[in-house]
PDB file of C-alpha atoms in Angstrom:
ATOM      1  CA  MET A  25       0.000   0.000   0.000  1.00 90.00           C
ATOM      2  CA  HIS A  26       1.214   3.497  -0.873  1.00 93.00           C
ATOM      3  CA  TYR A  27       0.595   6.335   1.595  1.00 95.00           C
ATOM      4  CA  HIS A  28       0.343   9.879   0.195  1.00 96.00           C
ATOM      5  CA  THR A  29       0.255  13.270   1.960  1.00 97.00           C
ATOM      6  CA  PRO A  30      -0.688  15.842  -0.701  1.00 97.00           C
ATOM      7  CA  ALA A  31      -0.481  19.547   0.123  1.00 97.00           C
ATOM      8  CA  THR A  32      -3.499  20.549  -1.998  1.00 97.00           C
ATOM      9  CA  PHE A  33      -6.768  18.986  -3.118  1.00 97.00           C
ATOM     10  CA  GLU A  34      -5.614  19.367  -6.709  1.00 96.00           C
ATOM     11  CA  ASP A  35      -2.576  17.220  -5.908  1.00 96.00           C
ATOM     12  CA  ALA A  36      -4.807  14.720  -4.110  1.00 96.00           C
ATOM     13  CA  VAL A  37      -7.132  14.166  -7.057  1.00 95.00           C
ATOM     14  CA  LYS A  38      -4.177  13.964  -9.449  1.00 95.00           C
ATOM     15  CA  ILE A  39      -2.679  11.211  -7.305  1.00 95.00           C
ATOM     16  CA  ALA A  40      -6.034   9.415  -7.321  1.00 94.00           C
ATOM     17  CA  ALA A  41      -6.306   9.753 -11.101  1.00 92.00           C
ATOM     18  CA  ASP A  42      -2.835   8.296 -11.587  1.00 92.00           C
ATOM     19  CA  CYS A  43      -3.480   5.315  -9.306  1.00 89.00           C
ATOM     20  CA  GLY A  44      -4.599   2.134 -10.993  1.00 80.00           C
ATOM     21  CA  GLY A  45      -5.955   0.187  -8.022  1.00 87.00           C
ATOM     22  CA  VAL A  46      -8.212   0.726  -5.034  1.00 91.00           C
ATOM     23  CA  THR A  47      -7.937   4.273  -3.659  1.00 92.00           C
ATOM     24  CA  ARG A  48      -9.221   5.761  -0.415  1.00 93.00           C
ATOM     25  CA  PHE A  49      -9.096   9.322   0.883  1.00 94.00           C
ATOM     26  CA  LEU A  50      -8.369   9.762   4.595  1.00 92.00           C
ATOM     27  CA  ALA A  51      -9.672  12.618   6.755  1.00 91.00           C
ATOM     28  CA  GLY A  52     -10.901  11.413  10.165  1.00 90.00           C
ATOM     29  CA  GLY A  53     -10.511   7.741   9.358  1.00 89.00           C
ATOM     30  CA  THR A  54     -13.259   6.400  11.629  1.00 88.00           C
ATOM     31  CA  ASP A  55     -14.794   4.509   8.708  1.00 86.00           C
ATOM     32  CA  VAL A  56     -11.818   3.818   6.440  1.00 89.00           C
ATOM     33  CA  LEU A  57      -9.487   2.507   9.138  1.00 89.00           C
ATOM     34  CA  VAL A  58     -12.173   0.225  10.576  1.00 88.00           C
ATOM     35  CA  GLN A  59     -12.891  -1.147   7.106  1.00 88.00           C
ATOM     36  CA  MET A  60      -9.183  -1.730   6.539  1.00 91.00           C
ATOM     37  CA  ARG A  61      -8.722  -3.561   9.817  1.00 90.00           C
ATOM     38  CA  ALA A  62     -11.741  -5.734   9.060  1.00 92.00           C
ATOM     39  CA  GLY A  63     -10.328  -6.542   5.634  1.00 90.00           C
ATOM     40  CA  ALA A  64     -13.389  -5.089   3.913  1.00 89.00           C
ATOM     41  CA  VAL A  65     -11.235  -2.623   1.987  1.00 88.00           C
ATOM     42  CA  ILE A  66      -7.529  -2.958   1.265  1.00 91.00           C
ATOM     43  CA  PRO A  67      -6.517   0.167  -0.670  1.00 92.00           C
ATOM     44  CA  ASN A  68      -3.541   0.206  -2.960  1.00 93.00           C
ATOM     45  CA  ASP A  69      -3.219   3.933  -2.300  1.00 94.00           C
ATOM     46  CA  LEU A  70      -4.255   5.813   0.853  1.00 95.00           C
ATOM     47  CA  ILE A  71      -4.391   9.582   0.336  1.00 96.00           C
ATOM     48  CA  ASP A  72      -4.240  11.503   3.627  1.00 96.00           C
ATOM     49  CA  LEU A  73      -5.941  14.894   3.275  1.00 96.00           C
ATOM     50  CA  LYS A  74      -5.079  16.244   6.734  1.00 94.00           C
ATOM     51  CA  HIS A  75      -1.960  17.992   5.412  1.00 94.00           C
ATOM     52  CA  VAL A  76      -3.987  20.275   3.106  1.00 97.00           C
ATOM     53  CA  PRO A  77      -4.153  23.801   4.580  1.00 97.00           C
ATOM     54  CA  GLY A  78      -7.575  24.793   5.927  1.00 96.00           C
ATOM     55  CA  VAL A  79      -9.047  21.323   6.388  1.00 97.00           C
ATOM     56  CA  ARG A  80      -9.351  21.878  10.161  1.00 96.00           C
ATOM     57  CA  ASP A  81     -10.872  25.365   9.862  1.00 98.00           C
ATOM     58  CA  ILE A  82     -14.403  26.629  10.505  1.00 98.00           C
ATOM     59  CA  THR A  83     -14.774  30.055   8.896  1.00 98.00           C
ATOM     60  CA  ARG A  84     -17.550  32.586   8.432  1.00 98.00           C
ATOM     61  CA  THR A  85     -18.223  33.376   4.775  1.00 97.00           C
ATOM     62  CA  PRO A  86     -18.692  36.963   3.492  1.00 97.00           C
ATOM     63  CA  GLU A  87     -22.420  36.173   3.036  1.00 96.00           C
ATOM     64  CA  GLY A  88     -22.760  35.212   6.706  1.00 96.00           C
ATOM     65  CA  GLY A  89     -22.733  31.439   6.232  1.00 98.00           C
ATOM     66  CA  TRP A  90     -20.088  28.920   7.238  1.00 98.00           C
ATOM     67  CA  ARG A  91     -17.363  26.958   5.463  1.00 98.00           C
ATOM     68  CA  ILE A  92     -16.318  23.798   7.292  1.00 98.00           C
ATOM     69  CA  GLY A  93     -13.075  21.986   6.530  1.00 97.00           C
ATOM     70  CA  ILE A  94     -13.267  18.306   5.710  1.00 97.00           C
ATOM     71  CA  ALA A  95     -11.122  17.233   8.678  1.00 96.00           C
ATOM     72  CA  VAL A  96     -13.052  19.197  11.337  1.00 97.00           C
ATOM     73  CA  SER A  97     -14.106  16.680  13.965  1.00 96.00           C
ATOM     74  CA  GLY A  98     -17.450  16.371  15.698  1.00 95.00           C
ATOM     75  CA  ALA A  99     -15.819  17.506  18.926  1.00 95.00           C
ATOM     76  CA  GLU A 100     -14.520  20.656  17.223  1.00 96.00           C
ATOM     77  CA  LEU A 101     -17.959  21.415  15.774  1.00 96.00           C
ATOM     78  CA  GLY A 102     -19.532  21.128  19.204  1.00 96.00           C
ATOM     79  CA  ALA A 103     -16.942  23.464  20.717  1.00 97.00           C
ATOM     80  CA  HIS A 104     -17.608  26.227  18.165  1.00 97.00           C
ATOM     81  CA  ASP A 105     -20.117  28.496  19.924  1.00 97.00           C
ATOM     82  CA  ALA A 106     -21.042  30.681  16.958  1.00 97.00           C
ATOM     83  CA  LEU A 107     -21.711  27.732  14.671  1.00 98.00           C
ATOM     84  CA  CYS A 108     -23.762  26.055  17.401  1.00 97.00           C
ATOM     85  CA  ARG A 109     -25.867  29.204  17.758  1.00 96.00           C
ATOM     86  CA  ASP A 110     -26.536  29.410  14.022  1.00 97.00           C
ATOM     87  CA  TRP A 111     -27.032  25.714  13.205  1.00 98.00           C
ATOM     88  CA  PRO A 112     -27.635  23.701  16.394  1.00 97.00           C
ATOM     89  CA  GLY A 113     -29.431  20.954  14.467  1.00 97.00           C
ATOM     90  CA  VAL A 114     -26.448  20.367  12.205  1.00 98.00           C
ATOM     91  CA  VAL A 115     -24.084  20.189  15.168  1.00 97.00           C
ATOM     92  CA  GLU A 116     -26.263  17.960  17.327  1.00 95.00           C
ATOM     93  CA  GLY A 117     -26.643  15.473  14.475  1.00 95.00           C
ATOM     94  CA  MET A 118     -22.862  15.134  14.178  1.00 95.00           C
ATOM     95  CA  GLU A 119     -22.475  14.925  17.962  1.00 93.00           C
ATOM     96  CA  LEU A 120     -24.531  11.711  17.938  1.00 92.00           C
ATOM     97  CA  VAL A 121     -21.956   9.907  15.793  1.00 91.00           C
ATOM     98  CA  GLY A 122     -20.096   7.377  17.916  1.00 84.00           C
ATOM     99  CA  SER A 123     -18.437   7.671  21.308  1.00 85.00           C
ATOM    100  CA  THR A 124     -16.451  10.514  22.868  1.00 86.00           C
ATOM    101  CA  GLN A 125     -13.284   8.995  21.426  1.00 88.00           C
ATOM    102  CA  VAL A 126     -14.815   8.742  17.946  1.00 88.00           C
ATOM    103  CA  GLN A 127     -15.996  12.351  18.197  1.00 87.00           C
ATOM    104  CA  GLY A 128     -12.379  13.433  18.350  1.00 91.00           C
ATOM    105  CA  ARG A 129     -11.832  12.088  14.825  1.00 90.00           C
ATOM    106  CA  ALA A 130     -15.152  11.621  13.012  1.00 93.00           C
ATOM    107  CA  THR A 131     -16.053  14.225  10.389  1.00 95.00           C
ATOM    108  CA  LEU A 132     -19.158  15.474   8.608  1.00 96.00           C
ATOM    109  CA  VAL A 133     -17.686  14.607   5.211  1.00 95.00           C
ATOM    110  CA  GLY A 134     -16.745  11.096   6.285  1.00 93.00           C
ATOM    111  CA  ASN A 135     -20.244  10.467   7.625  1.00 94.00           C
ATOM    112  CA  LEU A 136     -21.713  11.743   4.360  1.00 96.00           C
ATOM    113  CA  CYS A 137     -19.380   9.784   2.074  1.00 94.00           C
ATOM    114  CA  ASN A 138     -19.909   6.547   3.990  1.00 92.00           C
ATOM    115  CA  GLY A 139     -23.297   6.495   2.270  1.00 93.00           C
ATOM    116  CA  SER A 140     -25.399   5.204   5.157  1.00 94.00           C
ATOM    117  CA  PRO A 141     -29.128   6.032   4.932  1.00 96.00           C
ATOM    118  CA  ALA A 142     -29.046   6.252   8.734  1.00 95.00           C
ATOM    119  CA  ALA A 143     -26.133   8.721   8.957  1.00 95.00           C
ATOM    120  CA  ASP A 144     -26.956  11.102  11.800  1.00 96.00           C
ATOM    121  CA  SER A 145     -25.209  14.179  10.418  1.00 96.00           C
ATOM    122  CA  VAL A 146     -26.762  14.110   6.951  1.00 98.00           C
ATOM    123  CA  PRO A 147     -30.452  15.011   7.616  1.00 98.00           C
ATOM    124  CA  GLY A 148     -29.417  18.206   9.394  1.00 98.00           C
ATOM    125  CA  LEU A 149     -27.181  19.221   6.491  1.00 98.00           C
ATOM    126  CA  VAL A 150     -29.945  18.458   3.986  1.00 98.00           C
ATOM    127  CA  ALA A 151     -32.530  20.416   5.961  1.00 98.00           C
ATOM    128  CA  ALA A 152     -30.106  23.336   6.229  1.00 98.00           C
ATOM    129  CA  GLY A 153     -29.634  23.436   2.464  1.00 98.00           C
ATOM    130  CA  ALA A 154     -25.910  22.770   2.822  1.00 98.00           C
ATOM    131  CA  THR A 155     -23.654  22.284  -0.183  1.00 98.00           C
ATOM    132  CA  VAL A 156     -20.282  20.627  -0.688  1.00 98.00           C
ATOM    133  CA  THR A 157     -17.383  21.541  -2.925  1.00 98.00           C
ATOM    134  CA  VAL A 158     -16.459  18.536  -5.061  1.00 98.00           C
ATOM    135  CA  THR A 159     -12.950  18.631  -6.522  1.00 97.00           C
ATOM    136  CA  GLY A 160     -11.788  16.475  -9.432  1.00 95.00           C
ATOM    137  CA  VAL A 161      -9.186  16.577 -12.154  1.00 93.00           C
ATOM    138  CA  ASN A 162     -11.402  18.906 -14.195  1.00 92.00           C
ATOM    139  CA  GLY A 163     -11.867  21.442 -11.401  1.00 95.00           C
ATOM    140  CA  SER A 164     -14.393  22.032  -8.629  1.00 96.00           C
ATOM    141  CA  ARG A 165     -18.169  22.318  -8.492  1.00 96.00           C
ATOM    142  CA  GLU A 166     -20.784  23.001  -5.825  1.00 97.00           C
ATOM    143  CA  VAL A 167     -23.288  20.211  -5.155  1.00 98.00           C
ATOM    144  CA  PRO A 168     -26.190  20.166  -2.674  1.00 98.00           C
ATOM    145  CA  VAL A 169     -25.587  17.662   0.112  1.00 98.00           C
ATOM    146  CA  ALA A 170     -28.986  16.149  -0.689  1.00 97.00           C
ATOM    147  CA  GLU A 171     -27.648  15.033  -4.087  1.00 97.00           C
ATOM    148  CA  ILE A 172     -24.502  13.276  -2.835  1.00 98.00           C
ATOM    149  CA  PRO A 173     -25.938   9.976  -1.470  1.00 97.00           C
ATOM    150  CA  ALA A 174     -26.853   7.468  -4.178  1.00 97.00           C
ATOM    151  CA  GLY A 175     -27.878   4.496  -2.025  1.00 96.00           C
ATOM    152  CA  PRO A 176     -26.536   2.391   0.845  1.00 95.00           C
ATOM    153  CA  GLY A 177     -22.755   2.671   0.788  1.00 92.00           C
ATOM    154  CA  ARG A 178     -22.747   4.697  -2.437  1.00 95.00           C
ATOM    155  CA  THR A 179     -22.409   8.344  -3.481  1.00 96.00           C
ATOM    156  CA  VAL A 180     -22.551  10.185  -6.795  1.00 96.00           C
ATOM    157  CA  LEU A 181     -18.855  11.054  -6.576  1.00 96.00           C
ATOM    158  CA  GLN A 182     -16.905   9.845  -9.585  1.00 92.00           C
ATOM    159  CA  PRO A 183     -13.638   7.893  -9.191  1.00 89.00           C
ATOM    160  CA  GLY A 184     -10.912  10.289  -8.116  1.00 89.00           C
ATOM    161  CA  GLU A 185     -13.294  13.022  -6.951  1.00 95.00           C
ATOM    162  CA  VAL A 186     -13.168  14.268  -3.374  1.00 96.00           C
ATOM    163  CA  ILE A 187     -15.263  16.613  -1.252  1.00 97.00           C
ATOM    164  CA  SER A 188     -13.022  19.545  -0.320  1.00 97.00           C
ATOM    165  CA  ALA A 189     -15.367  21.603   1.902  1.00 97.00           C
ATOM    166  CA  ILE A 190     -18.887  21.877   3.319  1.00 98.00           C
ATOM    167  CA  SER A 191     -20.802  25.168   3.135  1.00 98.00           C
ATOM    168  CA  LEU A 192     -23.780  26.204   5.238  1.00 98.00           C
ATOM    169  CA  PRO A 193     -25.915  29.191   4.189  1.00 98.00           C
ATOM    170  CA  ALA A 194     -26.366  32.267   6.341  1.00 98.00           C
ATOM    171  CA  ARG A 195     -28.741  31.541   9.204  1.00 96.00           C
ATOM    172  CA  GLY A 196     -30.558  34.856   8.963  1.00 94.00           C
ATOM    173  CA  VAL A 197     -33.129  36.085  11.448  1.00 95.00           C
ATOM    174  CA  ASN A 198     -36.001  34.177  13.038  1.00 97.00           C
ATOM    175  CA  GLY A 199     -34.678  30.783  11.964  1.00 97.00           C
ATOM    176  CA  GLY A 200     -34.211  27.537  13.828  1.00 98.00           C
ATOM    177  CA  ASP A 201     -33.272  23.950  13.153  1.00 98.00           C
ATOM    178  CA  ALA A 202     -33.114  20.677  15.069  1.00 98.00           C
ATOM    179  CA  TYR A 203     -32.288  16.990  14.666  1.00 98.00           C
ATOM    180  CA  GLN A 204     -33.409  13.976  16.662  1.00 97.00           C
ATOM    181  CA  ARG A 205     -33.301  10.231  16.145  1.00 96.00           C
ATOM    182  CA  PHE A 206     -34.881   7.124  17.594  1.00 95.00           C
ATOM    183  CA  ILE A 207     -32.537   4.314  18.638  1.00 92.00           C
ATOM    184  CA  PRO A 208     -33.064   1.101  20.632  1.00 83.00           C
ATOM    185  CA  ARG A 209     -30.401   2.025  23.177  1.00 73.00           C
ATOM    186  CA  THR A 210     -29.323   5.323  24.731  1.00 66.00           C
ATOM    187  CA  GLU A 211     -25.959   5.786  23.001  1.00 65.00           C
ATOM    188  CA  MET A 212     -23.742   4.631  20.156  1.00 66.00           C
ATOM    189  CA  ASP A 213     -26.444   2.947  18.113  1.00 81.00           C
ATOM    190  CA  ILE A 214     -27.629   3.378  14.541  1.00 89.00           C
ATOM    191  CA  ALA A 215     -30.734   5.471  13.965  1.00 94.00           C
ATOM    192  CA  VAL A 216     -33.954   3.540  13.415  1.00 95.00           C
ATOM    193  CA  VAL A 217     -35.383   6.852  12.205  1.00 97.00           C
ATOM    194  CA  GLY A 218     -33.766  10.291  12.074  1.00 97.00           C
ATOM    195  CA  CYS A 219     -35.437  13.619  11.381  1.00 98.00           C
ATOM    196  CA  ALA A 220     -34.212  17.170  10.838  1.00 98.00           C
ATOM    197  CA  VAL A 221     -36.341  20.288  10.475  1.00 98.00           C
ATOM    198  CA  ASN A 222     -35.156  23.755   9.478  1.00 98.00           C
ATOM    199  CA  LEU A 223     -37.621  26.640   9.440  1.00 98.00           C
ATOM    200  CA  ARG A 224     -38.009  30.404   9.499  1.00 98.00           C
ATOM    201  CA  LEU A 225     -40.714  32.532  11.071  1.00 98.00           C
ATOM    202  CA  ASP A 226     -42.516  35.706  10.088  1.00 98.00           C
ATOM    203  CA  GLY A 227     -43.905  36.712  13.436  1.00 97.00           C
ATOM    204  CA  ASP A 228     -45.405  33.480  14.755  1.00 97.00           C
ATOM    205  CA  THR A 229     -46.061  32.049  11.284  1.00 98.00           C
ATOM    206  CA  ILE A 230     -43.715  29.644   9.530  1.00 98.00           C
ATOM    207  CA  SER A 231     -42.636  31.245   6.266  1.00 98.00           C
ATOM    208  CA  GLU A 232     -40.009  28.694   5.161  1.00 98.00           C
ATOM    209  CA  ALA A 233     -39.374  25.066   6.060  1.00 98.00           C
ATOM    210  CA  ARG A 234     -37.338  22.024   5.065  1.00 98.00           C
ATOM    211  CA  VAL A 235     -37.881  18.532   6.481  1.00 98.00           C
ATOM    212  CA  ALA A 236     -35.435  15.642   6.012  1.00 98.00           C
ATOM    213  CA  LEU A 237     -35.820  12.017   7.113  1.00 98.00           C
ATOM    214  CA  GLY A 238     -33.081   9.447   7.575  1.00 98.00           C
ATOM    215  CA  ALA A 239     -33.122   5.634   7.823  1.00 97.00           C
ATOM    216  CA  VAL A 240     -36.521   5.313   6.102  1.00 97.00           C
ATOM    217  CA  ALA A 241     -35.366   5.091   2.462  1.00 97.00           C
ATOM    218  CA  PRO A 242     -32.208   4.130   0.536  1.00 97.00           C
ATOM    219  CA  THR A 243     -30.942   7.685   1.058  1.00 97.00           C
ATOM    220  CA  VAL A 244     -31.794  10.594   3.335  1.00 97.00           C
ATOM    221  CA  ILE A 245     -34.904  12.179   1.806  1.00 98.00           C
ATOM    222  CA  THR A 246     -36.266  15.704   1.662  1.00 98.00           C
ATOM    223  CA  VAL A 247     -40.019  15.681   2.298  1.00 98.00           C
ATOM    224  CA  GLN A 248     -41.520  18.688   0.550  1.00 98.00           C
ATOM    225  CA  ALA A 249     -45.082  17.689   1.495  1.00 98.00           C
ATOM    226  CA  ALA A 250     -44.092  17.780   5.165  1.00 98.00           C
ATOM    227  CA  ALA A 251     -42.631  21.264   4.773  1.00 98.00           C
ATOM    228  CA  ASP A 252     -45.729  22.424   2.910  1.00 98.00           C
ATOM    229  CA  ALA A 253     -47.892  21.106   5.746  1.00 98.00           C
ATOM    230  CA  ILE A 254     -46.432  23.593   8.227  1.00 98.00           C
ATOM    231  CA  ILE A 255     -45.613  26.607   6.029  1.00 98.00           C
ATOM    232  CA  GLY A 256     -48.178  29.342   6.631  1.00 98.00           C
ATOM    233  CA  THR A 257     -49.122  27.945  10.049  1.00 98.00           C
ATOM    234  CA  THR A 258     -48.227  28.668  13.652  1.00 98.00           C
ATOM    235  CA  LEU A 259     -47.479  24.975  14.128  1.00 98.00           C
ATOM    236  CA  ASP A 260     -50.849  24.299  15.704  1.00 98.00           C
ATOM    237  CA  ASP A 261     -52.263  20.811  16.232  1.00 98.00           C
ATOM    238  CA  VAL A 262     -53.786  20.675  12.761  1.00 98.00           C
ATOM    239  CA  ALA A 263     -50.443  21.535  11.161  1.00 98.00           C
ATOM    240  CA  LEU A 264     -48.601  19.029  13.318  1.00 98.00           C
ATOM    241  CA  ASP A 265     -51.021  16.269  12.349  1.00 98.00           C
ATOM    242  CA  ALA A 266     -50.594  17.127   8.669  1.00 98.00           C
ATOM    243  CA  LEU A 267     -46.816  17.142   9.128  1.00 98.00           C
ATOM    244  CA  ALA A 268     -46.880  13.673  10.691  1.00 98.00           C
ATOM    245  CA  ASP A 269     -49.118  12.319   7.942  1.00 98.00           C
ATOM    246  CA  ALA A 270     -46.781  13.673   5.247  1.00 98.00           C
ATOM    247  CA  ALA A 271     -43.701  12.232   6.943  1.00 98.00           C
ATOM    248  CA  ARG A 272     -45.297   8.801   7.235  1.00 98.00           C
ATOM    249  CA  ALA A 273     -46.461   8.906   3.623  1.00 98.00           C
ATOM    250  CA  ALA A 274     -42.926   9.673   2.427  1.00 98.00           C
ATOM    251  CA  ALA A 275     -41.257   6.947   4.489  1.00 98.00           C
ATOM    252  CA  ASN A 276     -40.305   3.809   2.577  1.00 97.00           C
ATOM    253  CA  PRO A 277     -38.277   1.845   5.114  1.00 97.00           C
ATOM    254  CA  ILE A 278     -37.130  -1.750   5.345  1.00 95.00           C
ATOM    255  CA  SER A 279     -37.701  -4.163   8.205  1.00 95.00           C
ATOM    256  CA  ASP A 280     -34.612  -5.394  10.005  1.00 91.00           C
ATOM    257  CA  LYS A 281     -33.487  -6.413  13.487  1.00 88.00           C
ATOM    258  CA  ARG A 282     -33.707  -2.805  14.697  1.00 87.00           C
ATOM    259  CA  GLY A 283     -37.301  -2.194  13.672  1.00 91.00           C
ATOM    260  CA  THR A 284     -40.084  -3.163  11.319  1.00 95.00           C
ATOM    261  CA  ALA A 285     -41.094  -1.027   8.373  1.00 97.00           C
ATOM    262  CA  GLU A 286     -44.422  -0.326  10.082  1.00 97.00           C
ATOM    263  CA  PHE A 287     -42.704   0.835  13.264  1.00 97.00           C
ATOM    264  CA  ARG A 288     -40.266   3.057  11.368  1.00 97.00           C
ATOM    265  CA  THR A 289     -43.137   4.615   9.426  1.00 98.00           C
ATOM    266  CA  HIS A 290     -45.001   5.411  12.636  1.00 98.00           C
ATOM    267  CA  VAL A 291     -41.914   6.872  14.311  1.00 98.00           C
ATOM    268  CA  SER A 292     -41.286   9.108  11.282  1.00 98.00           C
ATOM    269  CA  GLY A 293     -44.434  11.040  12.084  1.00 98.00           C
ATOM    270  CA  VAL A 294     -43.756  11.200  15.809  1.00 98.00           C
ATOM    271  CA  LEU A 295     -40.195  12.467  15.330  1.00 98.00           C
ATOM    272  CA  ALA A 296     -41.233  15.014  12.702  1.00 98.00           C
ATOM    273  CA  GLN A 297     -43.622  16.577  15.211  1.00 98.00           C
ATOM    274  CA  ARG A 298     -41.081  16.633  18.042  1.00 98.00           C
ATOM    275  CA  VAL A 299     -38.298  18.074  15.915  1.00 98.00           C
ATOM    276  CA  ALA A 300     -40.556  20.701  14.331  1.00 98.00           C
ATOM    277  CA  ARG A 301     -41.615  21.884  17.782  1.00 98.00           C
ATOM    278  CA  LEU A 302     -37.973  22.232  18.858  1.00 98.00           C
ATOM    279  CA  ALA A 303     -36.970  24.043  15.668  1.00 98.00           C
ATOM    280  CA  TYR A 304     -39.951  26.377  16.108  1.00 98.00           C
ATOM    281  CA  THR A 305     -38.957  27.087  19.702  1.00 97.00           C
ATOM    282  CA  ARG A 306     -35.418  27.861  18.635  1.00 97.00           C
ATOM    283  CA  ALA A 307     -36.640  30.159  15.877  1.00 97.00           C
ATOM    284  CA  LYS A 308     -38.584  32.061  18.538  1.00 95.00           C
ATOM    285  CA  GLY A 309     -35.318  32.485  20.438  1.00 90.00           C
ATOM    286  CA  ALA A 310     -36.526  30.547  23.447  1.00 76.00           C
ATOM    287  CA  GLU A 311     -33.946  27.747  23.188  1.00 66.00           C
ATOM    288  CA  LYS A 312     -30.669  27.223  21.379  1.00 51.00           C
TER     289      LYS A 312
END
């Protein structure tokens, strides 16, 4: 196996393009190293991205949003007060990934590129309208996070392409987001259902909303009907019931040892209501 430490993303993708065998990029390593030790993946070339300048940075953009480096750990996200104030749902999703030790290494990009439908950090990014910068030999392009997953264990990234940054839009005023999941145990388990809601208020009325569900389809899904159910409302009981109905209608889960399809469908509605209430409360400024 060849180990590479490129100084730029352009060098990294050139190395990948020139390699003829199995290639893996390394940022946090909480997925890749486990797969290697288990013998599931034996790369011919391991390309360590941690030596690229800026990969550990969290910076405010000129538009008021955030740019997050691909090697920023979950622990570092949680310690960044300003980011937590703007996008608590994004941060709390990532903080549910693994143990305290894993949090010191695990990254948003790694969780996204692992391709799990149950990834805890992805629904919050999707609901936030986050984008990623994808770098390849032909240059870079911006892609919505929602378009990256292609199915269990798969992404739309082409061979040799790498995500070089995550961007979150400006939070703006009167906005709030949240993420919650249901798991069989209290910690370090895979989501049976995950839900993220991002919304904005005009007075007490919801003027914008995005709802994302995880672990109920081959990829994290955006549920426009669920967002439409609460836009123009004050999140009263009628709106919450319509939200739950839309979430359940959109769910298309499997049955496995962690839960039946029927149970997952039911929980989708319950979680959507809980998370929407929390996001609404945060948008009102009552809780961050």
